[in-house]
Amino acid sequence: MAKIVVDVMLKPEILDPQGNAVASALSRLGFSFAKSVRQGKRFEIEVEGEPTAAQLAEVEKAAEVLLSNPVIENYVVRVEK
Amino acid sequence: MRVGVITFPGTLDDRDAARAVVAGGCEAVSLWHADADLKNVDAVILPGGFSYGDYLRCGAISRFAPVMQSVIEAAGKGMPVLGICNGFQVLCESHLLPGALTRNSDLHFLCRDQEIEIVNNSTPWTSSYKAGEKIVIPLKNGEGSFQCDDKTLAELEGEGRVIARYVGQNPNGSRNLIAGITNAHGNVVGLMPHPEHAIDELTGPSAAGLGFFTSILNAMVK
């Protein structure tokens, strides 16, 4: 069974207070690797068999109208085996 | 004059909004999210709360409720619509208003009395106020930070479509201290703080929120 994954992230210019809070928690815990952190959402959609082009087009549409808010967010649709 | 108040699953402030409508001199009509019938109302209020549990994004699922299809159509024909708090979020998700409401910049859920300035009193929801009038009404939300791109912000400011601003320190990171805006036509208004909780000095910080509800009566009598 294949999975269609939709990753939704705030646009780079939109303030992400949650990501900032995670970044400062990391540094409090002694992790020094993070220059910055952005937090997003991931949707995993199961489909029967291999996703068809038509299904992917439908998921793109759903990502545009429901899963993301294009005013503040970008999304990427991909297939995960 | 009939003012509809919509109840979604998770709406909290529908009763206060209906009470404020009556205090303002209109008849309050309950509208249900699953019923597309607007029951011949003259105006609609989308009250505050946590419709659909704020799942996905605040207002994102409410936008597709049957009643919203009727509200979007009626708003397009000029019906006055007021979205308060979660209602403002629903109006933005419905694209009746530009921009979006995002997590408060300090991540805290704020619940406090907030001073705002009414900067546009030409809408059907703000005409009872003087331009520049300052009022104190409750602010209570976790995702009240108004965000939009620079072009939209310039349009809102250039066309006088900011209807209210926070006074003093920015409570939630909203661009240009924006507490409320209106659409290009001026009939749809979104406001983050809660005038319906400030119509009586016994229970609110002031009675100054009543102006939103007397404004709509005046707008419809004209």
GROMACS .gro file of C-alpha atoms in nm:
model
  303
    1MET     CA    1   0.000   0.000   0.000
    2ALA     CA    2   0.139   0.340  -0.097
    3LYS     CA    3   0.112   0.658   0.101
    4ILE     CA    4   0.062   1.006  -0.034
    5VAL     CA    5   0.234   1.255   0.193
    6VAL     CA    6   0.147   1.623   0.209
    7ASP     CA    7   0.391   1.847   0.396
    8VAL     CA    8   0.256   2.188   0.492
    9MET     CA    9   0.493   2.461   0.610
   10LEU     CA   10   0.440   2.826   0.700
   11LYS     CA   11   0.576   3.050   0.427
   12PRO     CA   12   0.927   3.173   0.508
   13GLU     CA   13   0.811   3.530   0.569
   14ILE     CA   14   0.542   3.426   0.822
   15LEU     CA   15   0.648   3.441   1.186
   16ASP     CA   16   0.658   3.091   1.342
   17PRO     CA   17   0.642   3.137   1.720
   18GLN     CA   18   0.615   2.760   1.776
   19GLY     CA   19   0.932   2.695   1.577
   20ASN     CA   20   1.107   2.972   1.769
   21ALA     CA   21   0.998   2.818   2.100
   22VAL     CA   22   1.133   2.479   1.991
   23ALA     CA   23   1.463   2.642   1.889
   24SER     CA   24   1.505   2.807   2.228
   25ALA     CA   25   1.410   2.482   2.410
   26LEU     CA   26   1.677   2.299   2.209
   27SER     CA   27   1.940   2.548   2.311
   28ARG     CA   28   1.826   2.531   2.679
   29LEU     CA   29   1.875   2.153   2.662
   30GLY     CA   30   2.228   2.197   2.538
   31PHE     CA   31   2.167   2.115   2.173
   32SER     CA   32   2.368   2.366   1.977
   33PHE     CA   33   2.304   2.250   1.619
   34ALA     CA   34   1.995   2.458   1.543
   35LYS     CA   35   2.037   2.791   1.372
   36SER     CA   36   1.659   2.809   1.346
   37VAL     CA   37   1.357   2.578   1.356
   38ARG     CA   38   1.034   2.592   1.156
   39GLN     CA   39   0.743   2.373   1.258
   40GLY     CA   40   0.494   2.235   1.006
   41LYS     CA   41   0.227   1.972   0.949
   42ARG     CA   42   0.249   1.638   0.773
   43PHE     CA   43  -0.051   1.450   0.635
   44GLU     CA   44  -0.018   1.080   0.549
   45ILE     CA   45  -0.291   0.960   0.314
   46GLU     CA   46  -0.327   0.589   0.246
   47VAL     CA   47  -0.458   0.479  -0.092
   48GLU     CA   48  -0.524   0.134  -0.242
   49GLY     CA   49  -0.240   0.028  -0.472
   50GLU     CA   50  -0.019   0.274  -0.655
   51PRO     CA   51  -0.147   0.633  -0.658
   52THR     CA   52  -0.271   0.734  -1.001
   53ALA     CA   53  -0.199   1.068  -1.165
   54ALA     CA   54  -0.566   1.155  -1.120
   55GLN     CA   55  -0.550   1.081  -0.746
   56LEU     CA   56  -0.238   1.293  -0.709
   57ALA     CA   57  -0.409   1.578  -0.891
   58GLU     CA   58  -0.701   1.547  -0.650
   59VAL     CA   59  -0.467   1.553  -0.350
   60GLU     CA   60  -0.301   1.866  -0.492
   61LYS     CA   61  -0.644   2.027  -0.509
   62ALA     CA   62  -0.730   1.917  -0.154
   63ALA     CA   63  -0.397   2.054  -0.032
   64GLU     CA   64  -0.481   2.387  -0.192
   65VAL     CA   65  -0.837   2.422  -0.058
   66LEU     CA   66  -0.828   2.241   0.276
   67LEU     CA   67  -0.497   2.101   0.399
   68SER     CA   68  -0.311   2.431   0.364
   69ASN     CA   69  -0.405   2.797   0.379
   70PRO     CA   70  -0.226   2.945   0.075
   71VAL     CA   71  -0.227   3.288   0.242
   72ILE     CA   72   0.029   3.174   0.498
   73GLU     CA   73   0.141   2.824   0.402
   74ASN     CA   74   0.315   2.629   0.124
   75TYR     CA   75   0.264   2.258   0.061
   76VAL     CA   76   0.444   1.972  -0.113
   77VAL     CA   77   0.271   1.651  -0.229
   78ARG     CA   78   0.479   1.335  -0.271
   79VAL     CA   79   0.439   0.957  -0.278
   80GLU     CA   80   0.606   0.744  -0.012
   81LYS     CA   81   0.655   0.372  -0.082
   82MET     CA   82  -3.449   4.371   1.208
   83ARG     CA   83  -3.326   4.014   1.225
   84VAL     CA   84  -2.964   3.934   1.302
   85GLY     CA   85  -2.857   3.571   1.268
   86VAL     CA   86  -2.604   3.417   1.507
   87ILE     CA   87  -2.441   3.099   1.380
   88THR     CA   88  -2.366   2.804   1.604
   89PHE     CA   89  -2.095   2.564   1.485
   90PRO     CA   90  -1.993   2.258   1.687
   91GLY     CA   91  -1.755   2.411   1.941
   92THR     CA   92  -1.892   2.767   1.925
   93LEU     CA   93  -1.887   2.928   2.271
   94ASP     CA   94  -2.005   3.284   2.241
   95ASP     CA   95  -2.329   3.243   2.047
   96ARG     CA   96  -2.546   3.313   2.353
   97ASP     CA   97  -2.357   3.628   2.448
   98ALA     CA   98  -2.370   3.742   2.086
   99ALA     CA   99  -2.747   3.682   2.071
  100ARG     CA  100  -2.791   3.868   2.400
  101ALA     CA  101  -2.587   4.159   2.263
  102VAL     CA  102  -2.798   4.165   1.947
  103VAL     CA  103  -3.113   4.198   2.158
  104ALA     CA  104  -2.950   4.465   2.378
  105GLY     CA  105  -2.866   4.654   2.061
  106GLY     CA  106  -3.232   4.655   1.960
  107CYS     CA  107  -3.255   4.377   1.701
  108GLU     CA  108  -3.409   4.032   1.701
  109ALA     CA  109  -3.155   3.750   1.740
  110VAL     CA  110  -3.209   3.447   1.517
  111SER     CA  111  -3.019   3.124   1.586
  112LEU     CA  112  -2.860   2.971   1.277
  113TRP     CA  113  -2.720   2.618   1.270
  114HIS     CA  114  -2.399   2.527   1.086
  115ALA     CA  115  -2.553   2.227   0.910
  116ASP     CA  116  -2.854   2.420   0.781
  117ALA     CA  117  -2.798   2.638   0.474
  118ASP     CA  118  -3.116   2.835   0.548
  119LEU     CA  119  -3.038   3.189   0.668
  120LYS     CA  120  -3.403   3.230   0.782
  121ASN     CA  121  -3.447   3.568   0.615
  122VAL     CA  122  -3.204   3.747   0.843
  123ASP     CA  123  -3.081   4.097   0.756
  124ALA     CA  124  -2.729   4.043   0.895
  125VAL     CA  125  -2.518   3.758   1.030
  126ILE     CA  126  -2.275   3.722   1.321
  127LEU     CA  127  -2.015   3.445   1.340
  128PRO     CA  128  -1.938   3.428   1.712
  129GLY     CA  129  -1.626   3.319   1.896
  130GLY     CA  130  -1.527   2.978   2.021
  131PHE     CA  131  -1.343   2.676   1.892
  132SER     CA  132  -1.548   2.556   1.596
  133TYR     CA  133  -1.461   2.198   1.501
  134GLY     CA  134  -1.211   2.201   1.786
  135ASP     CA  135  -0.985   2.437   1.587
  136TYR     CA  136  -0.868   2.118   1.412
  137LEU     CA  137  -0.642   2.162   1.109
  138ARG     CA  138  -0.643   2.544   1.137
  139CYS     CA  139  -0.886   2.771   1.320
  140GLY     CA  140  -1.191   2.814   1.098
  141ALA     CA  141  -1.060   2.587   0.821
  142ILE     CA  142  -1.331   2.323   0.855
  143SER     CA  143  -1.615   2.560   0.947
  144ARG     CA  144  -1.562   2.733   0.617
  145PHE     CA  145  -1.717   2.433   0.440
  146ALA     CA  146  -2.027   2.410   0.662
  147PRO     CA  147  -2.353   2.434   0.464
  148VAL     CA  148  -2.448   2.761   0.635
  149MET     CA  149  -2.122   2.921   0.520
  150GLN     CA  150  -2.205   2.867   0.153
  151SER     CA  151  -2.518   3.079   0.213
  152VAL     CA  152  -2.322   3.337   0.414
  153ILE     CA  153  -2.059   3.369   0.139
  154GLU     CA  154  -2.332   3.419  -0.121
  155ALA     CA  155  -2.523   3.672   0.092
  156ALA     CA  156  -2.204   3.862   0.181
  157GLY     CA  157  -2.131   3.892  -0.190
  158LYS     CA  158  -2.468   4.062  -0.230
  159GLY     CA  159  -2.389   4.310   0.047
  160MET     CA  160  -2.538   4.154   0.361
  161PRO     CA  161  -2.358   4.281   0.673
  162VAL     CA  162  -2.149   4.004   0.832
  163LEU     CA  163  -1.951   4.031   1.157
  164GLY     CA  164  -1.700   3.765   1.259
  165ILE     CA  165  -1.572   3.787   1.616
  166CYS     CA  166  -1.257   3.598   1.717
  167ASN     CA  167  -1.312   3.245   1.579
  168GLY     CA  168  -1.570   3.406   1.348
  169PHE     CA  169  -1.295   3.637   1.215
  170GLN     CA  170  -1.080   3.328   1.155
  171VAL     CA  171  -1.367   3.162   0.965
  172LEU     CA  172  -1.413   3.475   0.749
  173CYS     CA  173  -1.043   3.474   0.658
  174GLU     CA  174  -1.047   3.102   0.578
  175SER     CA  175  -1.358   3.165   0.364
  176HIS     CA  176  -1.167   3.437   0.174
  177LEU     CA  177  -1.437   3.690   0.265
  178LEU     CA  178  -1.155   3.880   0.436
  179PRO     CA  179  -0.785   3.885   0.340
  180GLY     CA  180  -0.499   3.760   0.555
  181ALA     CA  181  -0.495   3.500   0.829
  182LEU     CA  182  -0.489   3.475   1.208
  183THR     CA  183  -0.187   3.288   1.341
  184ARG     CA  184  -0.053   3.182   1.679
  185ASN     CA  185   0.002   3.469   1.924
  186SER     CA  186   0.364   3.578   1.900
  187ASP     CA  187   0.438   3.483   2.263
  188LEU     CA  188   0.243   3.153   2.231
  189HIS     CA  189   0.020   3.234   2.530
  190PHE     CA  190  -0.356   3.215   2.520
  191LEU     CA  191  -0.450   3.571   2.615
  192CYS     CA  192  -0.757   3.652   2.820
  193ARG     CA  193  -0.772   4.011   2.933
  194ASP     CA  194  -0.938   4.347   2.895
  195GLN     CA  195  -0.787   4.520   2.596
  196GLU     CA  196  -0.803   4.878   2.481
  197ILE     CA  197  -0.870   4.921   2.110
  198GLU     CA  198  -0.920   5.223   1.890
  199ILE     CA  199  -1.203   5.228   1.636
  200VAL     CA  200  -1.031   5.373   1.331
  201ASN     CA  201  -1.304   5.323   1.070
  202ASN     CA  202  -1.659   5.407   1.174
  203SER     CA  203  -1.809   5.388   0.826
  204THR     CA  204  -1.901   5.018   0.836
  205PRO     CA  205  -2.249   4.892   0.935
  206TRP     CA  206  -2.090   4.744   1.249
  207THR     CA  207  -1.894   5.050   1.370
  208SER     CA  208  -2.107   5.354   1.286
  209SER     CA  209  -2.211   5.411   1.650
  210TYR     CA  210  -1.852   5.499   1.737
  211LYS     CA  211  -1.658   5.815   1.670
  212ALA     CA  212  -1.349   5.767   1.454
  213GLY     CA  213  -1.057   5.750   1.696
  214GLU     CA  214  -1.277   5.646   1.988
  215LYS     CA  215  -1.101   5.415   2.234
  216ILE     CA  216  -1.290   5.135   2.406
  217VAL     CA  217  -1.195   4.851   2.642
  218ILE     CA  218  -1.336   4.507   2.561
  219PRO     CA  219  -1.217   4.151   2.634
  220LEU     CA  220  -0.952   3.986   2.418
  221LYS     CA  221  -0.937   3.606   2.455
  222ASN     CA  222  -0.766   3.390   2.201
  223GLY     CA  223  -0.458   3.186   2.125
  224GLU     CA  224  -0.441   3.257   1.755
  225GLY     CA  225  -0.508   3.625   1.715
  226SER     CA  226  -0.200   3.746   1.534
  227PHE     CA  227  -0.318   3.906   1.210
  228GLN     CA  228  -0.078   3.829   0.925
  229CYS     CA  229  -0.085   3.910   0.554
  230ASP     CA  230   0.162   3.992   0.281
  231ASP     CA  231   0.297   4.346   0.230
  232LYS     CA  232   0.074   4.411  -0.072
  233THR     CA  233  -0.242   4.319   0.120
  234LEU     CA  234  -0.132   4.529   0.418
  235ALA     CA  235  -0.075   4.829   0.192
  236GLU     CA  236  -0.421   4.779   0.039
  237LEU     CA  237  -0.589   4.752   0.380
  238GLU     CA  238  -0.415   5.065   0.506
  239GLY     CA  239  -0.451   5.260   0.181
  240GLU     CA  240  -0.822   5.191   0.152
  241GLY     CA  241  -0.899   5.259   0.520
  242ARG     CA  242  -1.003   4.900   0.573
  243VAL     CA  243  -0.845   4.860   0.915
  244ILE     CA  244  -1.144   4.915   1.144
  245ALA     CA  245  -0.977   4.873   1.484
  246ARG     CA  246  -0.626   4.869   1.627
  247TYR     CA  247  -0.483   4.758   1.959
  248VAL     CA  248  -0.374   5.048   2.179
  249GLY     CA  249  -0.040   5.026   2.360
  250GLN     CA  250   0.182   4.722   2.342
  251ASN     CA  251   0.105   4.476   2.063
  252PRO     CA  252  -0.072   4.188   2.244
  253ASN     CA  253  -0.021   3.914   1.985
  254GLY     CA  254   0.216   4.024   1.708
  255SER     CA  255  -0.056   4.140   1.468
  256ARG     CA  256   0.080   4.345   1.180
  257ASN     CA  257   0.026   4.719   1.230
  258LEU     CA  258  -0.158   4.645   1.559
  259ILE     CA  259  -0.459   4.530   1.356
  260ALA     CA  260  -0.752   4.414   1.572
  261GLY     CA  261  -1.016   4.425   1.298
  262ILE     CA  262  -1.058   4.476   0.924
  263THR     CA  263  -1.332   4.504   0.665
  264ASN     CA  264  -1.367   4.386   0.304
  265ALA     CA  265  -1.346   4.615   0.001
  266HIS     CA  266  -1.724   4.668   0.002
  267GLY     CA  267  -1.729   4.744   0.376
  268ASN     CA  268  -2.009   4.502   0.472
  269VAL     CA  269  -1.796   4.218   0.610
  270VAL     CA  270  -1.607   4.292   0.932
  271GLY     CA  271  -1.374   4.069   1.133
  272LEU     CA  272  -1.269   4.158   1.486
  273MET     CA  273  -1.043   3.965   1.724
  274PRO     CA  274  -1.157   4.108   2.061
  275HIS     CA  275  -1.510   4.052   2.191
  276PRO     CA  276  -1.760   4.340   2.196
  277GLU     CA  277  -2.042   4.097   2.288
  278HIS     CA  278  -1.879   4.039   2.627
  279ALA     CA  279  -1.879   4.413   2.701
  280ILE     CA  280  -2.239   4.525   2.680
  281ASP     CA  281  -2.305   4.547   3.052
  282GLU     CA  282  -2.081   4.690   3.324
  283LEU     CA  283  -2.197   4.418   3.565
  284THR     CA  284  -2.032   4.142   3.363
  285GLY     CA  285  -1.788   4.317   3.129
  286PRO     CA  286  -1.503   4.565   3.162
  287SER     CA  287  -1.735   4.831   3.015
  288ALA     CA  288  -2.055   4.853   2.814
  289ALA     CA  289  -1.866   4.999   2.519
  290GLY     CA  290  -1.896   4.687   2.306
  291LEU     CA  291  -2.267   4.756   2.262
  292GLY     CA  292  -2.182   5.003   1.985
  293PHE     CA  293  -2.125   4.720   1.739
  294PHE     CA  294  -2.482   4.602   1.796
  295THR     CA  295  -2.649   4.943   1.790
  296SER     CA  296  -2.453   5.017   1.473
  297ILE     CA  297  -2.613   4.727   1.290
  298LEU     CA  298  -2.961   4.842   1.392
  299ASN     CA  299  -2.885   5.192   1.261
  300ALA     CA  300  -2.742   5.050   0.939
  301MET     CA  301  -3.057   4.852   0.871
  302VAL     CA  302  -3.301   5.126   0.964
  303LYS     CA  303  -3.139   5.364   0.716
   0.00000   0.00000   0.00000
